[in-house]
Amino acid sequence: MADLKNDLYLRAALSKPVERTPAWMMRQAGRYLPEYRRLRSKAGDFMDLCKNPQLACEVTMQPLERFPLDAAILFSDILTIPDAMDLGLSFKQGAGPHFLKPVRSKSDINNLPIPDPADKLAYVMESVTMIRKSLNNSIPLIGFSGSPWTLATYMVEGSSSKDYRYIKALMYTDPKSLHMLLQKLADSIIAYLNAQVSSGAQALMIFDTWGGVLTPGSFREFSLNYLEKIIDSLTREVDGSKIPITIFTKNAGQWLKMMATTGADCLGVDWTTDLSDARAQVGDKVALQGNMDPAVLYGTDTRIREEVATVLESFGLGSGHVFNLGHGIQQYVNPDKVAVMLEAVREMSPAYHQ
Ligand code: CP3
């Protein structure tokens, strides 16, 4: 922390005092940037881009060259672990991820390897090392992974899903096998995230994008349980600097109180929950990250500034807020609108930290 020029994000995620609210965006390196689209078309397949550390580093840096962001996030995908399990992952243009060999039976699950991060995922570690060099201690680098439940949904469904019929059928017919799958994923994720930290990641985020499709009981049993196990086994400090851990479950506004007891330092919140309600649920146990509706960026500059003000006001006074969107930035957003949002956060947020 000591040699970082800007450590606001690390401090805020650990609920320590800051002079202004730090800001970054989920999917900040992505298709809304013309320079990303150019590089992406040169690289070919999306996974080819992820697997080329030089290009992944270049893409990570793209939004930072345009905007005064307070954190960088590794350019990669949550599906690198299932890809390393040899399930035949591809990204079809416009249709999202697709697995040639979805995981459907007990024997499929038994046969899954736990990938060694130094082997098939070595490209991710090389990217982390290169990005840290490029950042040159300007802002912190966030490493990440999907949660066991969210990775399992893609692996069992075989692609993005609207109804989660295969994984929910597995959950209600053979929960033991699902637990075996989730445990294998948890073990893989622990090794993967700790390797990212060894390679230079200064903070970690776990995306539990699809935890919110569960019932409260099954969320606890099939998602939260494993998040807790993972957090218990992660490296929490390197050279005297704490590694903040953020967990993000979409549509989990009602479950923040139970999420706050996992050992995470910070919870991501989507735009359907008011940050003042979120804060009332979690008290000062954890920091909060979020939560402007990504669609606000289609609005006028004035509306964007108003919504930034609303988000800052809803969190209120004091530390423990990382400004972000409530989910990833959408591909049709005009990048100029991001500058308007970030400028508004810089201008308005110091008043909340006096
Ligand atoms: O935030 C960042 O800037 C870091 C990069 C990042 C990507 N994906 C890049 C990406 C991160 C953190 C992710 C996480 C991810 N990937 C999640 C969890 C976060 C969330 O959005 O809830 C999920 C569910 C995935 C799986 C995934 N990858 C999907 C559903 C898609 C979209 C497919 C489509 O065509 O719309 C991807 C592809 C993907 N991941 C892109 C990017 C920039 C677009 C790929 C392209 O260039 O065509």
Short mmCIF file of C-alpha atoms in Angstrom, two decimals, residues 9 12 20-26 28 69-70 275 288-293 296-297 304-305 307-313 315 320-326 338 341-342 344-346 349:
data_model
loop_
_atom_site.label_atom_id
_atom_site.label_comp_id
_atom_site.label_asym_id
_atom_site.label_seq_id
_atom_site.Cartn_x
_atom_site.Cartn_y
_atom_site.Cartn_z
CA TYR A 9 -9.60 2.02 -3.69
CA ALA A 12 -12.20 2.35 0.79
CA ARG A 20 -12.81 11.25 -1.84
CA THR A 21 -14.78 8.19 -3.00
CA PRO A 22 -12.72 6.05 -5.40
CA ALA A 23 -14.36 4.83 -8.62
CA TRP A 24 -13.88 2.08 -11.16
CA MET A 25 -16.29 0.18 -13.44
CA MET A 26 -17.03 -3.48 -13.92
CA GLN A 28 -14.24 -1.09 -17.84
CA LEU A 69 -9.99 5.47 -12.70
CA ASP A 70 -8.90 4.48 -9.18
CA LEU A 275 -27.15 1.91 -0.57
CA LEU A 288 -20.03 -1.43 -0.18
CA GLN A 289 -19.31 -1.15 -3.89
CA GLY A 290 -21.76 0.22 -6.42
CA ASN A 291 -24.33 0.89 -7.54
CA MET A 292 -25.40 3.21 -10.36
CA ASP A 293 -27.71 1.64 -12.95
CA VAL A 296 -27.90 5.85 -16.65
CA LEU A 297 -24.92 6.24 -19.01
CA ILE A 304 -25.79 11.34 -15.09
CA ARG A 305 -24.62 13.98 -12.61
CA GLU A 307 -27.68 9.99 -10.47
CA VAL A 308 -24.07 10.16 -9.25
CA ALA A 309 -25.28 12.60 -6.59
CA THR A 310 -28.11 10.19 -5.65
CA VAL A 311 -25.75 7.23 -5.28
CA LEU A 312 -23.25 9.23 -3.17
CA GLU A 313 -26.06 10.61 -1.02
CA PHE A 315 -24.38 5.83 0.91
CA GLY A 320 -16.46 2.31 3.11
CA HIS A 321 -17.88 3.23 -0.31
CA VAL A 322 -16.33 2.29 -3.65
CA PHE A 323 -18.24 3.96 -6.47
CA ASN A 324 -19.08 1.60 -9.35
CA LEU A 325 -21.92 0.67 -11.63
CA GLY A 326 -24.39 -1.93 -10.33
CA VAL A 338 -18.00 7.68 -18.49
CA MET A 341 -19.72 10.20 -14.41
CA LEU A 342 -16.15 10.02 -13.08
CA ALA A 344 -19.00 14.07 -11.00
CA VAL A 345 -17.74 11.51 -8.44
CA ARG A 346 -14.46 13.46 -8.05
CA SER A 349 -17.58 12.98 -3.16
#
